[in-house]
């Protein structure tokens, strides 16, 4: 099959999905989204309105990964997307935009775990495992278990066919998965919950619990909003900002616990844990705050 015929097949497949109201985007040969154009590189355009850190970018090209996914025939067949389709290696879709959640099982062990733990739903075979698709949306998260990612809001999934089985509503056994992380070396069958900041670990903090949690929640949302790139840098910035707020506190303020939540947010969007820990520690240090090295508790 020639490149032109392959490109035509990808576009035809994309238009079939658009006809069903499913937002699509082209993927390059490496199965990743096409890089942003010069104007959008490093998010200097401010980002698209549907991103977590919303901006006013209206670039006609398929920039910003999942955020560029479209269910418009005019957009998908536009000249701005034509080059990407000619170079595309696959078609992807935005699960959240289609109203579904994909549990991406990346290997045989993950598939075996799902069959023992999750309620049966529509399944799609992948190169190494399976996609389990549920009706309903939730926050996406990477690495909720070894070999298991959640792809829904602010994510894309490769289109691999309609699959088999009856799709069911998103169950609690899936929606609670992002509450857990599996640190390196932990037993896969025994995930642990990360420690959350509370007044008990911050007896010397001069701020109210509501104030601290509001700032932390906003910071975590900023980190998880950088799903394609920049999450570690955002984690550094959040730690630096939050640390600066506690410079006048007598302490302890439980900043190592705050840092653990920032690290967990970065890890959930694919940042290696050690890298995330370094970024958060550097952020606190730049704010003039000395805390024990942040770990995911």
Short mmCIF file of C-alpha atoms in Angstrom, two decimals:
data_model
loop_
_atom_site.label_atom_id
_atom_site.label_comp_id
_atom_site.label_asym_id
_atom_site.label_seq_id
_atom_site.Cartn_x
_atom_site.Cartn_y
_atom_site.Cartn_z
CA UNK A 1 0.00 0.00 0.00
CA UNK A 2 1.44 3.40 -1.00
CA UNK A 3 1.76 6.33 1.39
CA UNK A 4 -0.99 8.19 -0.49
CA UNK A 5 -3.39 5.26 -0.19
CA UNK A 6 -2.50 4.83 3.49
CA UNK A 7 -3.12 8.52 4.12
CA UNK A 8 -6.44 8.24 2.34
CA UNK A 9 -7.42 5.26 4.48
CA UNK A 10 -6.56 7.14 7.69
CA UNK A 11 -8.62 10.13 6.59
CA UNK A 12 -11.55 7.92 5.56
CA UNK A 13 -11.46 6.23 8.94
CA UNK A 14 -11.34 9.60 10.68
CA UNK A 15 -14.35 10.86 8.74
CA UNK A 16 -16.34 7.76 9.71
CA UNK A 17 -15.69 8.63 13.35
CA UNK A 18 -16.55 12.29 12.81
CA UNK A 19 -19.89 11.19 11.36
CA UNK A 20 -20.56 9.56 14.73
CA UNK A 21 -19.61 12.73 16.59
CA UNK A 22 -16.22 11.44 17.76
CA UNK A 23 -13.39 14.04 17.86
CA UNK A 24 -10.34 12.75 15.97
CA UNK A 25 -6.73 13.69 15.25
CA UNK A 26 -3.89 12.23 13.18
CA UNK A 27 -0.95 10.48 14.84
CA UNK A 28 2.55 10.33 13.43
CA UNK A 29 4.41 7.08 12.69
CA UNK A 30 5.55 6.79 16.30
CA UNK A 31 1.88 6.79 17.41
CA UNK A 32 2.26 10.19 19.08
CA UNK A 33 0.56 13.46 18.10
CA UNK A 34 2.22 15.80 15.65
CA UNK A 35 4.40 18.45 17.23
CA UNK A 36 3.13 21.96 17.66
CA UNK A 37 3.86 24.51 14.96
CA UNK A 38 6.35 27.33 15.57
CA UNK A 39 3.68 29.68 16.90
CA UNK A 40 2.36 27.07 19.35
CA UNK A 41 5.68 25.52 20.42
CA UNK A 42 6.25 25.48 24.20
CA UNK A 43 2.64 26.61 24.54
CA UNK A 44 3.71 30.19 23.77
CA UNK A 45 0.32 30.71 22.10
CA UNK A 46 -1.35 30.30 25.50
CA UNK A 47 -3.07 27.00 24.76
CA UNK A 48 -6.50 26.15 23.44
CA UNK A 49 -9.74 27.12 25.22
CA UNK A 50 -10.53 23.49 26.11
CA UNK A 51 -7.21 22.86 27.87
CA UNK A 52 -6.88 22.89 31.65
CA UNK A 53 -4.86 26.09 31.44
CA UNK A 54 -7.24 27.64 28.94
CA UNK A 55 -6.01 30.07 26.32
CA UNK A 56 -7.34 31.65 23.17
CA UNK A 57 -5.27 29.73 20.62
CA UNK A 58 -7.20 29.10 17.40
CA UNK A 59 -4.36 27.60 15.36
CA UNK A 60 -5.84 25.74 12.37
CA UNK A 61 -3.15 23.04 12.52
CA UNK A 62 -3.44 19.87 14.65
CA UNK A 63 -1.35 21.39 17.46
CA UNK A 64 -1.71 20.64 21.21
CA UNK A 65 -2.33 16.91 20.83
CA UNK A 66 -5.68 15.81 22.26
CA UNK A 67 -6.86 19.44 22.51
CA UNK A 68 -6.79 19.68 18.71
CA UNK A 69 -9.12 16.71 18.22
CA UNK A 70 -12.11 17.77 16.16
CA UNK A 71 -15.47 16.39 15.11
CA UNK A 72 -15.79 18.95 12.31
CA UNK A 73 -15.54 17.71 8.74
CA UNK A 74 -14.29 21.13 7.66
CA UNK A 75 -11.43 21.04 10.15
CA UNK A 76 -10.46 17.40 9.58
CA UNK A 77 -10.37 17.84 5.79
CA UNK A 78 -8.77 21.31 5.87
CA UNK A 79 -5.55 22.25 4.11
CA UNK A 80 -3.98 22.90 7.52
CA UNK A 81 -4.44 19.23 8.44
CA UNK A 82 -3.56 17.83 5.00
CA UNK A 83 0.19 17.51 5.60
CA UNK A 84 -0.39 15.67 8.86
CA UNK A 85 -2.74 13.20 7.19
CA UNK A 86 -0.16 12.55 4.45
CA UNK A 87 2.42 11.70 7.14
CA UNK A 88 0.04 10.01 9.58
CA UNK A 89 0.73 6.56 10.95
CA UNK A 90 -2.60 6.13 12.75
CA UNK A 91 -5.86 7.78 13.77
CA UNK A 92 -6.58 8.81 17.35
CA UNK A 93 -9.68 10.07 19.10
CA UNK A 94 -10.45 12.08 22.23
CA UNK A 95 -12.32 9.70 24.59
CA UNK A 96 -13.59 12.49 26.85
CA UNK A 97 -14.97 14.35 23.86
CA UNK A 98 -16.77 11.17 22.80
CA UNK A 99 -18.22 10.70 26.29
CA UNK A 100 -16.21 7.59 27.15
CA UNK A 101 -13.29 6.43 29.29
CA UNK A 102 -10.61 4.03 28.07
CA UNK A 103 -8.78 1.79 30.52
CA UNK A 104 -5.56 1.12 28.61
CA UNK A 105 -4.13 -2.26 29.59
CA UNK A 106 -0.61 -2.40 28.24
CA UNK A 107 0.37 -6.02 28.81
CA UNK A 108 -0.94 -9.49 29.61
CA UNK A 109 -0.60 -9.02 33.37
CA UNK A 110 -2.68 -5.84 33.23
CA UNK A 111 -5.34 -7.61 31.16
CA UNK A 112 -5.44 -10.49 33.65
CA UNK A 113 -5.88 -8.01 36.52
CA UNK A 114 -8.75 -6.26 34.71
CA UNK A 115 -10.56 -9.53 34.04
CA UNK A 116 -10.40 -10.35 37.75
CA UNK A 117 -11.23 -6.85 39.03
CA UNK A 118 -13.26 -4.72 36.60
CA UNK A 119 -16.79 -5.29 35.30
CA UNK A 120 -16.92 -6.49 31.71
CA UNK A 121 -17.47 -3.86 29.04
CA UNK A 122 -16.55 -3.28 25.40
CA UNK A 123 -12.97 -4.36 24.73
CA UNK A 124 -10.62 -3.58 21.86
CA UNK A 125 -7.46 -5.57 21.20
CA UNK A 126 -4.23 -3.52 21.05
CA UNK A 127 -0.72 -4.40 19.99
CA UNK A 128 0.29 -5.48 23.50
CA UNK A 129 -2.93 -5.65 25.49
CA UNK A 130 -6.50 -4.32 25.43
CA UNK A 131 -8.59 -1.15 25.72
CA UNK A 132 -11.61 -1.49 28.01
CA UNK A 133 -14.13 1.24 27.16
CA UNK A 134 -16.76 2.52 29.57
CA UNK A 135 -19.57 5.02 29.03
CA UNK A 136 -18.87 8.24 30.95
CA UNK A 137 -15.88 10.50 31.54
CA UNK A 138 -13.36 11.13 34.31
CA UNK A 139 -9.95 12.67 34.89
CA UNK A 140 -7.23 10.85 32.96
CA UNK A 141 -4.24 9.39 34.80
CA UNK A 142 -1.16 7.42 33.82
CA UNK A 143 0.27 4.53 35.81
CA UNK A 144 -2.64 3.93 38.17
CA UNK A 145 -1.29 0.38 38.27
CA UNK A 146 1.60 -1.26 36.45
CA UNK A 147 0.64 -1.25 32.78
CA UNK A 148 -2.68 0.54 33.38
CA UNK A 149 -3.52 4.07 32.19
CA UNK A 150 -6.84 5.92 32.26
CA UNK A 151 -7.61 7.89 29.09
CA UNK A 152 -10.67 10.12 29.12
CA UNK A 153 -10.63 13.89 29.66
CA UNK A 154 -7.51 15.64 28.37
CA UNK A 155 -6.14 12.55 26.63
CA UNK A 156 -6.18 10.73 23.31
CA UNK A 157 -6.40 7.05 22.45
CA UNK A 158 -5.47 5.29 19.22
CA UNK A 159 -8.47 4.11 17.22
CA UNK A 160 -8.18 0.35 16.80
CA UNK A 161 -11.71 -0.54 15.84
CA UNK A 162 -15.13 -0.83 17.46
CA UNK A 163 -14.20 -3.79 19.64
CA UNK A 164 -16.50 -6.40 21.13
CA UNK A 165 -18.99 -6.52 23.97
CA UNK A 166 -21.62 -4.23 25.47
CA UNK A 167 -20.36 -0.93 26.82
CA UNK A 168 -21.49 -0.25 30.39
CA UNK A 169 -21.52 2.84 32.61
CA UNK A 170 -18.24 3.88 34.20
CA UNK A 171 -18.00 1.93 37.50
CA UNK A 172 -16.54 3.07 40.81
CA UNK A 173 -13.83 0.43 40.50
CA UNK A 174 -12.43 2.56 37.66
CA UNK A 175 -13.15 6.07 38.96
CA UNK A 176 -11.25 5.35 42.18
CA UNK A 177 -8.11 4.07 40.45
CA UNK A 178 -6.38 7.50 40.18
CA UNK A 179 -6.40 7.76 43.98
CA UNK A 180 -3.69 5.14 44.07
CA UNK A 181 -0.12 5.11 42.87
CA UNK A 182 2.38 2.28 42.78
CA UNK A 183 5.87 3.45 43.77
CA UNK A 184 8.87 1.81 42.14
CA UNK A 185 9.48 -1.58 43.72
CA UNK A 186 6.02 -1.87 45.27
CA UNK A 187 4.02 -5.07 44.89
CA UNK A 188 1.60 -4.58 42.02
CA UNK A 189 -1.27 -6.19 43.89
CA UNK A 190 -0.93 -3.80 46.85
CA UNK A 191 -1.26 -0.18 45.68
CA UNK A 192 -0.96 2.47 48.38
CA UNK A 193 -2.86 5.71 48.75
CA UNK A 194 -0.78 8.90 48.78
CA UNK A 195 -0.82 10.93 51.97
CA UNK A 196 -2.93 14.09 51.74
CA UNK A 197 -2.13 17.38 53.46
CA UNK A 198 -4.12 18.12 56.59
CA UNK A 199 -3.91 20.26 59.72
CA UNK A 200 -2.46 17.27 61.61
CA UNK A 201 0.81 17.58 59.68
CA UNK A 202 0.81 21.39 59.77
CA UNK A 203 0.40 22.40 63.40
CA UNK A 204 2.67 25.41 62.92
CA UNK A 205 1.12 26.74 59.72
CA UNK A 206 -0.51 30.17 59.99
CA UNK A 207 -2.91 29.50 57.09
CA UNK A 208 -6.37 27.95 57.24
CA UNK A 209 -6.78 24.43 55.90
CA UNK A 210 -9.20 25.70 53.26
CA UNK A 211 -6.66 28.26 52.04
CA UNK A 212 -3.89 25.69 51.72
CA UNK A 213 -6.07 23.07 50.06
CA UNK A 214 -7.49 25.56 47.57
CA UNK A 215 -4.00 26.62 46.51
CA UNK A 216 -2.80 23.02 46.33
CA UNK A 217 -5.80 21.87 44.28
CA UNK A 218 -5.24 24.70 41.79
CA UNK A 219 -1.56 23.80 41.57
CA UNK A 220 -2.28 20.11 41.03
CA UNK A 221 -4.75 21.01 38.27
CA UNK A 222 -2.05 23.10 36.57
CA UNK A 223 0.39 20.18 36.67
CA UNK A 224 -2.08 17.60 35.35
CA UNK A 225 -3.12 20.05 32.64
CA UNK A 226 0.31 19.60 31.02
CA UNK A 227 -0.30 16.14 29.62
CA UNK A 228 1.84 16.51 26.51
CA UNK A 229 4.86 18.33 27.94
CA UNK A 230 5.96 20.69 30.68
CA UNK A 231 4.44 18.92 33.71
CA UNK A 232 7.77 18.77 35.57
CA UNK A 233 8.43 22.46 34.97
CA UNK A 234 4.92 23.24 36.15
CA UNK A 235 5.50 21.14 39.29
CA UNK A 236 8.64 23.18 39.99
CA UNK A 237 6.67 26.43 39.61
CA UNK A 238 3.81 25.24 41.83
CA UNK A 239 6.23 24.13 44.57
CA UNK A 240 8.09 27.44 44.40
CA UNK A 241 4.86 29.42 44.66
CA UNK A 242 3.35 27.35 47.47
CA UNK A 243 6.64 27.38 49.35
CA UNK A 244 6.81 31.16 49.19
CA UNK A 245 3.43 31.39 50.94
CA UNK A 246 4.85 29.66 54.03
CA UNK A 247 8.01 31.72 54.51
CA UNK A 248 6.57 33.55 57.51
CA UNK A 249 5.06 30.50 59.22
CA UNK A 250 6.68 29.26 62.45
CA UNK A 251 6.25 25.68 61.19
CA UNK A 252 5.88 22.83 60.76
CA UNK A 253 3.71 23.35 57.69
CA UNK A 254 3.76 19.82 56.29
CA UNK A 255 5.34 20.98 53.04
CA UNK A 256 6.83 17.55 52.37
CA UNK A 257 3.24 16.26 52.24
CA UNK A 258 2.19 19.10 49.93
CA UNK A 259 5.17 18.25 47.78
CA UNK A 260 4.14 14.60 47.70
CA UNK A 261 0.79 15.56 46.22
CA UNK A 262 2.49 17.71 43.57
CA UNK A 263 4.83 14.82 42.72
CA UNK A 264 1.87 12.43 42.47
CA UNK A 265 0.15 14.81 40.05
CA UNK A 266 3.26 14.98 37.85
CA UNK A 267 3.70 11.19 37.90
CA UNK A 268 0.03 10.76 36.91
CA UNK A 269 0.74 12.48 33.59
CA UNK A 270 3.88 10.51 32.84
CA UNK A 271 6.76 12.33 34.58
CA UNK A 272 9.27 9.84 36.08
CA UNK A 273 8.99 9.94 39.86
CA UNK A 274 12.66 10.76 40.50
CA UNK A 275 12.47 13.65 38.03
CA UNK A 276 9.27 14.96 39.62
CA UNK A 277 10.81 14.77 43.11
CA UNK A 278 13.84 16.79 41.97
CA UNK A 279 11.62 19.42 40.35
CA UNK A 280 9.51 19.88 43.49
CA UNK A 281 12.54 19.93 45.81
CA UNK A 282 14.16 22.59 43.61
CA UNK A 283 10.96 24.63 43.68
CA UNK A 284 10.84 24.63 47.47
CA UNK A 285 14.56 25.44 47.65
CA UNK A 286 14.18 28.44 45.32
CA UNK A 287 11.39 29.71 47.58
CA UNK A 288 13.86 29.60 50.49
CA UNK A 289 12.14 26.66 52.14
CA UNK A 290 14.14 23.68 53.38
CA UNK A 291 12.06 20.51 53.55
CA UNK A 292 12.97 16.81 53.53
CA UNK A 293 13.21 15.35 50.03
CA UNK A 294 9.65 14.94 48.78
CA UNK A 295 8.53 11.35 48.35
CA UNK A 296 5.24 9.86 47.28
CA UNK A 297 3.81 8.65 50.56
#
